Tab-separated table of C-alpha atoms in Angstrom:
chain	number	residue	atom	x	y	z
A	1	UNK	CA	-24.567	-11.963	-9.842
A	2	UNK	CA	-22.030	-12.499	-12.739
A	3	UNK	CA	-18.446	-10.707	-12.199
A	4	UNK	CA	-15.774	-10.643	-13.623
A	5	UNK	CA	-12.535	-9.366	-12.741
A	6	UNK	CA	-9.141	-8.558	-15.346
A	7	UNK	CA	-6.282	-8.307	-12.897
A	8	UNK	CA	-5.493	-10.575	-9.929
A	9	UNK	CA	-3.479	-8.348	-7.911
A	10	UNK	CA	-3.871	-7.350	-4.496
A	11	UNK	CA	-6.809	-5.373	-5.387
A	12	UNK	CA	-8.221	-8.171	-7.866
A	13	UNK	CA	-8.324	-10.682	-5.434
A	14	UNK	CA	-9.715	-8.880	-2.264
A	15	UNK	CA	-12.385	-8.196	-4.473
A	16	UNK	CA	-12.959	-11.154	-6.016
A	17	UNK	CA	-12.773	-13.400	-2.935
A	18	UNK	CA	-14.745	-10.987	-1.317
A	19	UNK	CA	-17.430	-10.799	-3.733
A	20	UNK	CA	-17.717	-14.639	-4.025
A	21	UNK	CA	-18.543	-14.843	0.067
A	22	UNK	CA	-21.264	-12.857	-0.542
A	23	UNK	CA	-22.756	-15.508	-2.966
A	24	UNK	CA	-21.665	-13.787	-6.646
A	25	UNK	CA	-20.102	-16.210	-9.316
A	26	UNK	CA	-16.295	-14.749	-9.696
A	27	UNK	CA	-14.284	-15.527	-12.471
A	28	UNK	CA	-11.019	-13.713	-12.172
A	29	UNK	CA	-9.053	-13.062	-14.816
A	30	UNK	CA	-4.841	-12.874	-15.703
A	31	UNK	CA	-2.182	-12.918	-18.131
A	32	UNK	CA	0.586	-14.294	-15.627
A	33	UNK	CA	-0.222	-18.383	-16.468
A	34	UNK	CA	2.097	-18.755	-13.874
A	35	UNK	CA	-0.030	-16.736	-11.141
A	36	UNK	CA	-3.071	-18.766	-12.389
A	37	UNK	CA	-1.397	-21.700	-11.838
A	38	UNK	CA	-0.588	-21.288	-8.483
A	39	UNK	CA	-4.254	-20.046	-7.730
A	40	UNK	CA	-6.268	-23.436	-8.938
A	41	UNK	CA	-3.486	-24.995	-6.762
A	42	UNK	CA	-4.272	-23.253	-3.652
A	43	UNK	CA	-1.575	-20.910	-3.532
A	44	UNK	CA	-2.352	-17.100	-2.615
A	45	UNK	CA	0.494	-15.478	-3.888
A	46	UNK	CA	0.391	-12.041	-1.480
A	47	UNK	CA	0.112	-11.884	2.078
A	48	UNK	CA	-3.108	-10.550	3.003
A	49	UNK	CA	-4.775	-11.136	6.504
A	50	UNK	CA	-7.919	-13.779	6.461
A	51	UNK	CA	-7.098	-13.970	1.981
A	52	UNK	CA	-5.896	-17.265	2.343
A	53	UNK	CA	-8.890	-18.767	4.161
A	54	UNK	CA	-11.485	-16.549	1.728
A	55	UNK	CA	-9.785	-17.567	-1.757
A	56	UNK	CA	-9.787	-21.474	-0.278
A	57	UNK	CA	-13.850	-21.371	0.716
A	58	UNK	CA	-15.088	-19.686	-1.885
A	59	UNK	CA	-12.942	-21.797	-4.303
A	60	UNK	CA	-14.309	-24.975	-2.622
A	61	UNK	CA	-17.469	-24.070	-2.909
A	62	UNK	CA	-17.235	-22.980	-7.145
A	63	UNK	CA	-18.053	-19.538	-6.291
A	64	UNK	CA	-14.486	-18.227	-7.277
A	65	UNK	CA	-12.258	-19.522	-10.145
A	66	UNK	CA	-8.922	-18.087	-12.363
A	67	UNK	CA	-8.137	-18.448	-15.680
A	68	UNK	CA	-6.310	-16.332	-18.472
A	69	UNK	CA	-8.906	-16.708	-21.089
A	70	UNK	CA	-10.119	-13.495	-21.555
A	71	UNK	CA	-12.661	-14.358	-24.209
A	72	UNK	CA	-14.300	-16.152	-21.229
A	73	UNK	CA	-14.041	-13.644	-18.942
A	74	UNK	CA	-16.418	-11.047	-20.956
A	75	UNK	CA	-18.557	-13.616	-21.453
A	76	UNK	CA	-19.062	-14.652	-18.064
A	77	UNK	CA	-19.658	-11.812	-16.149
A	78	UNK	CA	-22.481	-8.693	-15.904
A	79	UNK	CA	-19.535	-6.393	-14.397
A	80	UNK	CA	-16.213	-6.380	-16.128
A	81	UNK	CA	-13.929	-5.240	-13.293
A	82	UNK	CA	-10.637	-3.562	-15.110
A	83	UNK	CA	-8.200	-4.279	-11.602
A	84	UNK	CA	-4.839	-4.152	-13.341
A	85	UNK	CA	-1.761	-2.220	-12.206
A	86	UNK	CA	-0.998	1.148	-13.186
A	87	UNK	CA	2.787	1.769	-12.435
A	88	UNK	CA	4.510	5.135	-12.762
A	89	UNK	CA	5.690	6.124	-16.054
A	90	UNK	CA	9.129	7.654	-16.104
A	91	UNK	CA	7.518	11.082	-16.017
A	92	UNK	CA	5.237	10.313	-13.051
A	93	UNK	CA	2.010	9.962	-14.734
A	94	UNK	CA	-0.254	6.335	-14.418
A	95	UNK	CA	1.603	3.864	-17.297
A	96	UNK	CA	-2.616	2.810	-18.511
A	97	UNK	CA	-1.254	0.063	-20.712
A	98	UNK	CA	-2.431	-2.126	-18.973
A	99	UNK	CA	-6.003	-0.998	-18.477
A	100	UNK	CA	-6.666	0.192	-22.017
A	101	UNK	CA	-5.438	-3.433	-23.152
A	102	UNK	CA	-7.798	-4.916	-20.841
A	103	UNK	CA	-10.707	-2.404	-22.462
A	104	UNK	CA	-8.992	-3.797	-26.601
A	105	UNK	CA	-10.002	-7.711	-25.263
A	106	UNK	CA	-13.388	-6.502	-23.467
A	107	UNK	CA	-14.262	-4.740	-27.116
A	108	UNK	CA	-12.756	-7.684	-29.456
A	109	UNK	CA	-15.263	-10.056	-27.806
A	110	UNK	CA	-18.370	-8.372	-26.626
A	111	UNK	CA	-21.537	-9.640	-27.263
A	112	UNK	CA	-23.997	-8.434	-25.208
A	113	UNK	CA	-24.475	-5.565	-22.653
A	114	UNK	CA	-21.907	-5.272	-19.839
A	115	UNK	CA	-21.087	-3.058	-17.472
A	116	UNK	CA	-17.570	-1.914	-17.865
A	117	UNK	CA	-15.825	-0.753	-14.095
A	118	UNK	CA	-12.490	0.735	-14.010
A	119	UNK	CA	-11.272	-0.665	-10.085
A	120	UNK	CA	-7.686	0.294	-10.784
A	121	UNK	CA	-6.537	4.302	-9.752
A	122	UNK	CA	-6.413	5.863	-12.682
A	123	UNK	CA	-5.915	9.678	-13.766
A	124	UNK	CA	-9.135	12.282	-14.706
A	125	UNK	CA	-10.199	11.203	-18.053
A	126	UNK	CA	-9.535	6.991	-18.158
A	127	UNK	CA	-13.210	5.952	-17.774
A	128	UNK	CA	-13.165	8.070	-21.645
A	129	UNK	CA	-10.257	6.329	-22.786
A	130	UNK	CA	-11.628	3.393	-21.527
A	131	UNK	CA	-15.176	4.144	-23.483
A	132	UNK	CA	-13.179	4.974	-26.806
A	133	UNK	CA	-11.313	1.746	-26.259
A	134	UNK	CA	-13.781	-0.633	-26.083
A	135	UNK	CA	-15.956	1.421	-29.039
A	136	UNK	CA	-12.950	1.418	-31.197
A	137	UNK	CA	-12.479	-2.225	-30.944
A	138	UNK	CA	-16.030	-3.329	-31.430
A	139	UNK	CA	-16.216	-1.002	-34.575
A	140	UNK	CA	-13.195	-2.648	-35.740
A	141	UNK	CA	-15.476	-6.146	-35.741
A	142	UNK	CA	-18.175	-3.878	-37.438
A	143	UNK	CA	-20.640	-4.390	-34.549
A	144	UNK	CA	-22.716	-2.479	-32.067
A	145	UNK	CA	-23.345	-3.625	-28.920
A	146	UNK	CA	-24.365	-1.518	-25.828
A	147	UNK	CA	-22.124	-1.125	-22.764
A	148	UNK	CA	-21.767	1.246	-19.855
A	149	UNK	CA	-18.569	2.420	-18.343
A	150	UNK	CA	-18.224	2.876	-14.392
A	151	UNK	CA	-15.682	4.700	-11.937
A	152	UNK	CA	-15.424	2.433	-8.986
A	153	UNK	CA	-12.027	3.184	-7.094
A	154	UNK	CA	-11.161	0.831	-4.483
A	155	UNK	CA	-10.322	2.020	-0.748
A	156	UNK	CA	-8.498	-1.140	0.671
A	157	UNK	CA	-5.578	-0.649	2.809
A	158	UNK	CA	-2.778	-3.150	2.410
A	159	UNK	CA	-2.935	-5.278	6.151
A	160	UNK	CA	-6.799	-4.784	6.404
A	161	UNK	CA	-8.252	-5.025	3.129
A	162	UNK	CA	-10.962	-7.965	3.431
A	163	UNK	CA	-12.013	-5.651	6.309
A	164	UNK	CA	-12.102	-2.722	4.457
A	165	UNK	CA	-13.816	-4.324	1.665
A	166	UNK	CA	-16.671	-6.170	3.774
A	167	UNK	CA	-17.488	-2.896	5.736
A	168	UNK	CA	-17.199	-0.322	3.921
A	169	UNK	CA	-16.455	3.467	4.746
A	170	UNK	CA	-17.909	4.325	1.335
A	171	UNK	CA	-18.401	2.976	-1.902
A	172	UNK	CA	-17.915	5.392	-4.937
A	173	UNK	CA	-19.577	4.871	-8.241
A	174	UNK	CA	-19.094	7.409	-11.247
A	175	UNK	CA	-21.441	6.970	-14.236
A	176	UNK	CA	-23.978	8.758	-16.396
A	177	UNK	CA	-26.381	6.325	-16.301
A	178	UNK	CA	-29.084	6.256	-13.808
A	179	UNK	CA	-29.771	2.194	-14.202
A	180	UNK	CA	-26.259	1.122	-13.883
A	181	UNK	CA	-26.184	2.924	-10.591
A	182	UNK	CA	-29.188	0.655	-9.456
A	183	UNK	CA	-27.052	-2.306	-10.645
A	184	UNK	CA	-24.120	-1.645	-8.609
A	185	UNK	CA	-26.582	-1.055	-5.376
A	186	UNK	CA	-27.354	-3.983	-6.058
A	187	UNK	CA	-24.136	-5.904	-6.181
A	188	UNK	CA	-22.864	-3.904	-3.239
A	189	UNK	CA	-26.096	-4.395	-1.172
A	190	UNK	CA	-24.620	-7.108	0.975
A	191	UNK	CA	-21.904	-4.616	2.297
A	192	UNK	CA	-23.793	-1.801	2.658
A	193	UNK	CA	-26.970	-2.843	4.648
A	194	UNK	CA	-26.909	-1.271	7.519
A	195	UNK	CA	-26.661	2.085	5.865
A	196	UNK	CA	-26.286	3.764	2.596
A	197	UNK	CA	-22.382	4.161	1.431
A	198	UNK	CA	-22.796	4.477	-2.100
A	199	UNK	CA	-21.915	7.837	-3.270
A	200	UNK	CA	-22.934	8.029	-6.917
A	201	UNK	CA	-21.358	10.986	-9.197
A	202	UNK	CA	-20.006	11.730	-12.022
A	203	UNK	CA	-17.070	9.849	-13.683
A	204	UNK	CA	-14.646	12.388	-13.849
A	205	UNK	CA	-15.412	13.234	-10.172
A	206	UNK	CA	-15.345	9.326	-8.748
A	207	UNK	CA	-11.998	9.234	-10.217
A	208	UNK	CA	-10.293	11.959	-8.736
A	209	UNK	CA	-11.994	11.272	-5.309
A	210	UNK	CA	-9.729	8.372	-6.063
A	211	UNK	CA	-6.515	10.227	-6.149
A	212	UNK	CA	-7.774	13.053	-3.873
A	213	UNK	CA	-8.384	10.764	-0.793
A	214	UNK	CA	-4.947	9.063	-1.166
A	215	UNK	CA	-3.144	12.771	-1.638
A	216	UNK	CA	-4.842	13.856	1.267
A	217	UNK	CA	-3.453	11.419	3.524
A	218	UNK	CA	-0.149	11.364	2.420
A	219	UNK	CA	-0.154	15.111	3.097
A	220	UNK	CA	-1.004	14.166	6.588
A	221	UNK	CA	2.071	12.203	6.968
A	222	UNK	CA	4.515	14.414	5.201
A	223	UNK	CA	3.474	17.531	7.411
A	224	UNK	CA	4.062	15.451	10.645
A	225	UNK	CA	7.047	14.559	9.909
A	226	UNK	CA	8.131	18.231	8.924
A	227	UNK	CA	6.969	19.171	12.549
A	228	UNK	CA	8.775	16.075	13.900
A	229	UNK	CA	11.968	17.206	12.575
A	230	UNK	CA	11.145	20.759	13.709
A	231	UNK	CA	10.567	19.159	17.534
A	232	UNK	CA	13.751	17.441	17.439
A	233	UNK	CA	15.454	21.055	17.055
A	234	UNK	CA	13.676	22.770	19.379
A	235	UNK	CA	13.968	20.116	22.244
A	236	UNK	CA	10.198	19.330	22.147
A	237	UNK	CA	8.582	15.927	21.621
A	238	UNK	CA	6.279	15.065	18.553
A	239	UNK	CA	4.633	12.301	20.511
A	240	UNK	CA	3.219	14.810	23.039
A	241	UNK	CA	2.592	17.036	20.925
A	242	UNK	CA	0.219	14.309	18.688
A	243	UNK	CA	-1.858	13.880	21.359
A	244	UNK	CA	-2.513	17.398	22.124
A	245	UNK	CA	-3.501	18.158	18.147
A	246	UNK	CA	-4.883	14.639	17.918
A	247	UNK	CA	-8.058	15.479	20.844
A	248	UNK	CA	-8.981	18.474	18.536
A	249	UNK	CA	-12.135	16.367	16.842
A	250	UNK	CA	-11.310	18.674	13.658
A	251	UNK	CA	-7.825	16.802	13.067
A	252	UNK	CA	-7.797	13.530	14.635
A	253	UNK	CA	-5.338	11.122	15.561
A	254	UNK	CA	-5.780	9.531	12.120
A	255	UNK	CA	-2.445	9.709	9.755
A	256	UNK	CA	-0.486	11.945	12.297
A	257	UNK	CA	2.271	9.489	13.182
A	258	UNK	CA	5.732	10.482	12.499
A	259	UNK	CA	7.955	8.177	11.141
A	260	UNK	CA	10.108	7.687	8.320
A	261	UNK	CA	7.597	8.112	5.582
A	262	UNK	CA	5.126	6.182	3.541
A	263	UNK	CA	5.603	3.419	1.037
A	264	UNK	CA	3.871	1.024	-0.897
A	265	UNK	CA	2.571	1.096	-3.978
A	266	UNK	CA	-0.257	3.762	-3.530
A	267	UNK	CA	0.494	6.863	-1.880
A	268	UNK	CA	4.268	7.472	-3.587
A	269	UNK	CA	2.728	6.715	-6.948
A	270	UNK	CA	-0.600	8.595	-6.664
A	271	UNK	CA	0.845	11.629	-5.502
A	272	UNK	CA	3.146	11.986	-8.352
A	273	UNK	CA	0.166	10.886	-10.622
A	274	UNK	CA	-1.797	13.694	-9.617
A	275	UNK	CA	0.769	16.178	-9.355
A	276	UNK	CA	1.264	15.389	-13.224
A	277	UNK	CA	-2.489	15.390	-13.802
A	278	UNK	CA	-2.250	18.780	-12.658
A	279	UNK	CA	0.513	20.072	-14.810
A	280	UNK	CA	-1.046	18.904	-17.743
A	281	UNK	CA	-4.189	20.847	-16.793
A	282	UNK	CA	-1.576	24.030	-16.731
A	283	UNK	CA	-1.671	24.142	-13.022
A	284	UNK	CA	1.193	23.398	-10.658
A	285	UNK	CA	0.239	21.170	-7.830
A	286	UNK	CA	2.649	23.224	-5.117
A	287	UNK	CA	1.636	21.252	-2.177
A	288	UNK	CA	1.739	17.805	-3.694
A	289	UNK	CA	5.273	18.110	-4.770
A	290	UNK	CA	6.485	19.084	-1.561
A	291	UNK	CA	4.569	16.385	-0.036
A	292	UNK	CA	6.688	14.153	-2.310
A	293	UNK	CA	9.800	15.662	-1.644
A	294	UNK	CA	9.658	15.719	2.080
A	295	UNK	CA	8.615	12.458	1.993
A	296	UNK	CA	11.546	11.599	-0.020
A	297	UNK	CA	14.013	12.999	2.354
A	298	UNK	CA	12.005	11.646	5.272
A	299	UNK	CA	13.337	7.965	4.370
A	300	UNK	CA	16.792	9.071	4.564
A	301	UNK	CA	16.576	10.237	8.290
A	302	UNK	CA	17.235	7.437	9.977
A	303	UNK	CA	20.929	6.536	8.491
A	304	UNK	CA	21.558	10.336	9.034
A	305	UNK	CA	20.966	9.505	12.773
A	306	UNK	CA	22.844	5.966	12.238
A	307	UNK	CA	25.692	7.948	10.112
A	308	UNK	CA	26.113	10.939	13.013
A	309	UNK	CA	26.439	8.373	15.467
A	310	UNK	CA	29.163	6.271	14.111
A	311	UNK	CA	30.458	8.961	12.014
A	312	UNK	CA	33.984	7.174	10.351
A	313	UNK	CA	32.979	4.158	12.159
A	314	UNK	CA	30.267	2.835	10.279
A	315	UNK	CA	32.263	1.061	7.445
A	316	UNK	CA	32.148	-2.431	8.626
A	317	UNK	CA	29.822	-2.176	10.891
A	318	UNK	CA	26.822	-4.005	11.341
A	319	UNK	CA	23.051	-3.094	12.061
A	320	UNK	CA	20.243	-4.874	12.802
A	321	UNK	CA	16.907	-4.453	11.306
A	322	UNK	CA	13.679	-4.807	12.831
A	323	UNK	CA	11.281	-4.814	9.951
A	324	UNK	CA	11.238	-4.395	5.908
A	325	UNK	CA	7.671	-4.412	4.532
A	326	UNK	CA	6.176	-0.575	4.320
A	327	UNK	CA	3.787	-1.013	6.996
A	328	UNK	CA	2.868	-3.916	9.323
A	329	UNK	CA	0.415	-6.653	8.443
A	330	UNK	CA	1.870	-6.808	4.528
A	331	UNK	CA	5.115	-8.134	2.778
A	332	UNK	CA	4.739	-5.405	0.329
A	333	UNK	CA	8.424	-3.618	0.268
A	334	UNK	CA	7.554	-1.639	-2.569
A	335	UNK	CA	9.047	2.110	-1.907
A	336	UNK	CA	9.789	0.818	1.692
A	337	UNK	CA	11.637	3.227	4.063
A	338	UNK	CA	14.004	-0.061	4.639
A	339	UNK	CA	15.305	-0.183	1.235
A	340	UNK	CA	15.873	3.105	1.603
A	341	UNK	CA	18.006	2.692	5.097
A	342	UNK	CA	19.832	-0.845	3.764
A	343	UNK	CA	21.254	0.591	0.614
A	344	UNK	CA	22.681	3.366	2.142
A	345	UNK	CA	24.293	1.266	4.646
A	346	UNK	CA	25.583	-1.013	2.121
A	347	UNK	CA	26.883	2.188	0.166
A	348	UNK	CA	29.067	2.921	3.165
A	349	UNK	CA	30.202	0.057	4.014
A	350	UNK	CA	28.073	-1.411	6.587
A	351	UNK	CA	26.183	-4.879	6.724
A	352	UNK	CA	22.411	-5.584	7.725
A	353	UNK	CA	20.950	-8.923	9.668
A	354	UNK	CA	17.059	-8.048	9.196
A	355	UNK	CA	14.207	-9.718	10.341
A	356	UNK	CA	10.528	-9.260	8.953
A	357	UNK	CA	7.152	-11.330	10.250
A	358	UNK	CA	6.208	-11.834	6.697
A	359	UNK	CA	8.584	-10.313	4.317
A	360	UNK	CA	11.805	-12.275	4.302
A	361	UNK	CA	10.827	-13.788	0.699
A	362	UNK	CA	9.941	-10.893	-0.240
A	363	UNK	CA	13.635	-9.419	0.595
A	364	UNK	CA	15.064	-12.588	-0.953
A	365	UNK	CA	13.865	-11.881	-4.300
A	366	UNK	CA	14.448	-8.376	-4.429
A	367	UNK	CA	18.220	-8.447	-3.139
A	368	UNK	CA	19.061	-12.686	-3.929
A	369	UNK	CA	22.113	-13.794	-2.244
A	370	UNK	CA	24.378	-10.489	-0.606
A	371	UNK	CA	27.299	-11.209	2.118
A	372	UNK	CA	26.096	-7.735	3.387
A	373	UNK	CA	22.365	-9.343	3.815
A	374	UNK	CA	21.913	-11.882	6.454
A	375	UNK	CA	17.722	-12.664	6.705
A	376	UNK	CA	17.166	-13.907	10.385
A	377	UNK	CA	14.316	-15.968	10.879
A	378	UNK	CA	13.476	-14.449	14.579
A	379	UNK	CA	13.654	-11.006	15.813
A	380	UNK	CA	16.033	-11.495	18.617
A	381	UNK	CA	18.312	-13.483	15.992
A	382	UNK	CA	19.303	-10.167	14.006
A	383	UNK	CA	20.619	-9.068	17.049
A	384	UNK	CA	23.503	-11.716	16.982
A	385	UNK	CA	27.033	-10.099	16.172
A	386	UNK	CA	24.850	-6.611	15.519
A	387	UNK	CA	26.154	-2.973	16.647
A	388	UNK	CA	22.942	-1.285	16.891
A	389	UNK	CA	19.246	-2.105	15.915
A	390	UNK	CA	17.316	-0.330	13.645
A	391	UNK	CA	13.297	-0.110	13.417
A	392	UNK	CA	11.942	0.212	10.143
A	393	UNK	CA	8.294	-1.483	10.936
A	394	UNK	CA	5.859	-1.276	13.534
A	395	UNK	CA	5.032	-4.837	13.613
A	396	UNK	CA	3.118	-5.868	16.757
A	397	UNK	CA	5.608	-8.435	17.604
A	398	UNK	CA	8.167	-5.026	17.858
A	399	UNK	CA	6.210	-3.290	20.876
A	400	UNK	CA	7.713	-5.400	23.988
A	401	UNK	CA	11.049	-6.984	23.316
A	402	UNK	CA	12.892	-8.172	26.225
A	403	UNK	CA	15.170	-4.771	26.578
A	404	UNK	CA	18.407	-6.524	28.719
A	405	UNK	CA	18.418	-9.212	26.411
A	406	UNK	CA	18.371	-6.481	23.593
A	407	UNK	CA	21.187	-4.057	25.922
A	408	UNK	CA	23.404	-7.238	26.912
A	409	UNK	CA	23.244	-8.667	22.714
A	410	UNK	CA	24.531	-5.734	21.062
A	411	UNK	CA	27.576	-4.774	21.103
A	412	UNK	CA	26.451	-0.831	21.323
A	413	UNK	CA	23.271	-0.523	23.233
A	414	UNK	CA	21.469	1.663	21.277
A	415	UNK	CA	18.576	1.872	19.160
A	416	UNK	CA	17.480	4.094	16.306
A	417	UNK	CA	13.433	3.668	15.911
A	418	UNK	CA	11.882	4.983	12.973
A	419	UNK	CA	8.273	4.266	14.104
A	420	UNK	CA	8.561	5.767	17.778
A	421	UNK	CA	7.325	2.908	19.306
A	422	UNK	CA	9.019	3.131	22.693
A	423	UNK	CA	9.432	5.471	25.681
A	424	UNK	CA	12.623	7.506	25.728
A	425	UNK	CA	12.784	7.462	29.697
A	426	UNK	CA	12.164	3.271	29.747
A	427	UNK	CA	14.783	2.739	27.267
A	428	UNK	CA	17.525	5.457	29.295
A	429	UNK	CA	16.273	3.407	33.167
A	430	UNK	CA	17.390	0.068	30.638
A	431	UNK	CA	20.789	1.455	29.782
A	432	UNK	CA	20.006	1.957	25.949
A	433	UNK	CA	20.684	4.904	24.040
A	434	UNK	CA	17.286	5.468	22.244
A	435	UNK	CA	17.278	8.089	18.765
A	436	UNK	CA	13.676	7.996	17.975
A	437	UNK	CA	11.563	10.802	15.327
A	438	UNK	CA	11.385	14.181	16.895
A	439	UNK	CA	11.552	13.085	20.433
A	440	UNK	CA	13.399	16.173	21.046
A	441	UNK	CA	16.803	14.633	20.868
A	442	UNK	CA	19.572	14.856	18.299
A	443	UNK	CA	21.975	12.485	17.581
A	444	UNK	CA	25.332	13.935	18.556
């Protein structure tokens, strides 16, 4: 099949690439010449496990190609995949520039029927907005030409999206149209063979299955964290007490790690989406916006611990940091606990040597050149000169560091671990001082 896809995002390009193995011509679609550039020479510009080698084949073989003709991209394909971003407008609600221009260029050049599929998140209502769009436009040009408009929200999670896109959990389709259902079977068929996962609805309902799923998770998070804090107070230890509300098969150890909240560019920004969705419908999400605001103070707890510690010492000292993308497997800081942790260090005086797998550029171009911002290129290098290391990712690489190297480097041994990813008891036989997320100690 024909497909093409407006956007070439993270989302954009999972999808792409990974509808190109499968045999489908892709043309992908993007208004950044510059990001175009740099795919027809090679380059993959996010970090995406097993991308790389799935752009590069499928390229090779003329299954998957880029451009920023967008006259050429409604001509090309069956499915016109809207996979554009939808950032957070200053009120929290989805900024849908972006999509509804994408529907204005599907409409000024439509000549045939073509299945319209909205891939990005986007509130209760867009796959309308999206219809009127692309009507408005071709009544503009005085012509009539039949098109269908699909929900199809994507379920990839950043670190194992080619994964999540070849093996599906589910695949949702909204629409009102019988045949285009049997279309998109048929265009997901190769991922879904062993058994059904299409769940065909409505539109309105595929889209805020979208938002739901994502809210529901980060609900998950938020209310772990509450308990973790709680455990901290009352001496007990989250960790143990994960496991025992983990083996209940109605919860699940899914989503019930404690940490120091979620990031990315998902969860922050769908939760406020739908909490404004919400309002707007004259309801008041109550749960959503404390999910949001615990989460919010969850990213400050770990210079709280850093800050008790020290207390008027922390002005010129300096920390090391294990870790700046959101989550492990990604260079995605986008609302990243770290950001969080290094600019309040920076506000009190304090200077960073961080170390990330995958993120360092990533770092570079947010923050440029700092003298309070030294980038190490190995994990054991940010402990050079450091008075104590902070964890801000749970990066594989993180789980068994050599811990007298770590207690003889720093000139404090002690550690402050936002992802719990060590033993209190191992680290106290080592001689470190270990502050983890409601592991029933408080910093004193």
């Amino acid at each position: 099949m024909r497909v093409t896809i407006f956007g070439s995002g993270y989302v954009g390009l999972v999808t792409g690439a990974c509808l190109a193995d499968a045999g489908n011509e892709v043309l992908c679609v993007d208004i950044d010449a510059a990001r175009i550039a740099r795919l027809n020479a090679g380059e993959v510009p996010i970090h995406e496990p097993g991308l790389d080698e799935l752009i590069a084949r499928n390229r090779d073989k003329g299954r998957l190609s880029f451009t920023t003709d967008g006259a050429a991209g409604v001509a090309h394909g069956l499915f016109l995949m809207i996979a554009v971003g939808t950032p957070p407008d200053e009120d929290g609600s989805a900024d849908l520039r972006h999509v509804l221009a994408v529907a204005r260029t599907i409409g000024e050049h439509l000549g045939e029927y073509r299945i319209v599929m909205t891939k990005s998140t986007v509130p209760v209502g867009t796959s309308d907005r999206v219809r009127e769009t692309v009507a408005a436009a071709l009544a503009g040009r005085g012509v009539q030409v039949e098109f269908d408009v699909v929900s199809n929200p994507e379920f990839l999670k950043e670190g194992a999206a080619v994964a999540d896109f070849m093996k599906p959990d589910r695949v949702i389709v909204g629409t009102d149209n019988p045949r285009t259902a049997e279309l998109l079977k048929a265009l997901y068929q190769p991922f879904t063979r062993s058994h059904e996962r299409m769940l065909v609805m409505d539109l309105r309902s595929a889209e805020l299955t979208k938002y739901a799923a994502n809210a529901m998770l980060a609900t998950r998070i938020s209310f772990m964290n509450e308990l973790a804090n709680l455990a901290e107070r009352l001496g007990a230890d989250i960790e143990k007490v994960r496991a025992g509300i983990g083996s209940d098969p109605r919860i699940g150890y899914a989503f019930i790690y404690p940490g120091i909240g979620y990031g990315g560019s998902c969860f922050p920004k769908d939760v406020k989406a739908l909490e404004r969705s919400a309002r707007e419908a004259g309801m008041e999400a109550r749960i959503l916006g404390a999910v949001e605001a615990v989460n919010e103070r969850q990213k400050g707890v770990l210079f709280d611990k850093i800050r008790r510690y020290f207390g008027t010492r922390l002005a010129g000292r300096t920390i090391a940091l294990w870790g700046l993308a959101f989550k492990p497997n990604t260079d995605d800081m986008r609302e990243a606990p770290s950001r969080v942790l290094m600019e309040a260090l920076w506000q009190a005086g304090a200077s960073v040597r961080a170390y990330d797998p995958v993120a360092m550029d990533e770092a570079r171009r947010i923050y440029g050149q700092r003298p309070d911002l030294v980038l190490c290129e190995r994990a054991t290098a940010a402990l050079e000169g450091a008075d104590a290391l902070a964890i801000c990712t749970e990066w594989q690489e993180f789980r068994s560091p050599d811990f007298e190297r770590l207690r003889t480097v720093l000139r404090e041994p002690v550690v402050f671990d936002g992802r719990n990813l060590y033993e209190p008891a191992l680290l106290a036989a080592q001689g470190i001082r270990y502050f983890a997320i409601g592991r029933g100690v408080l910093v004193s």
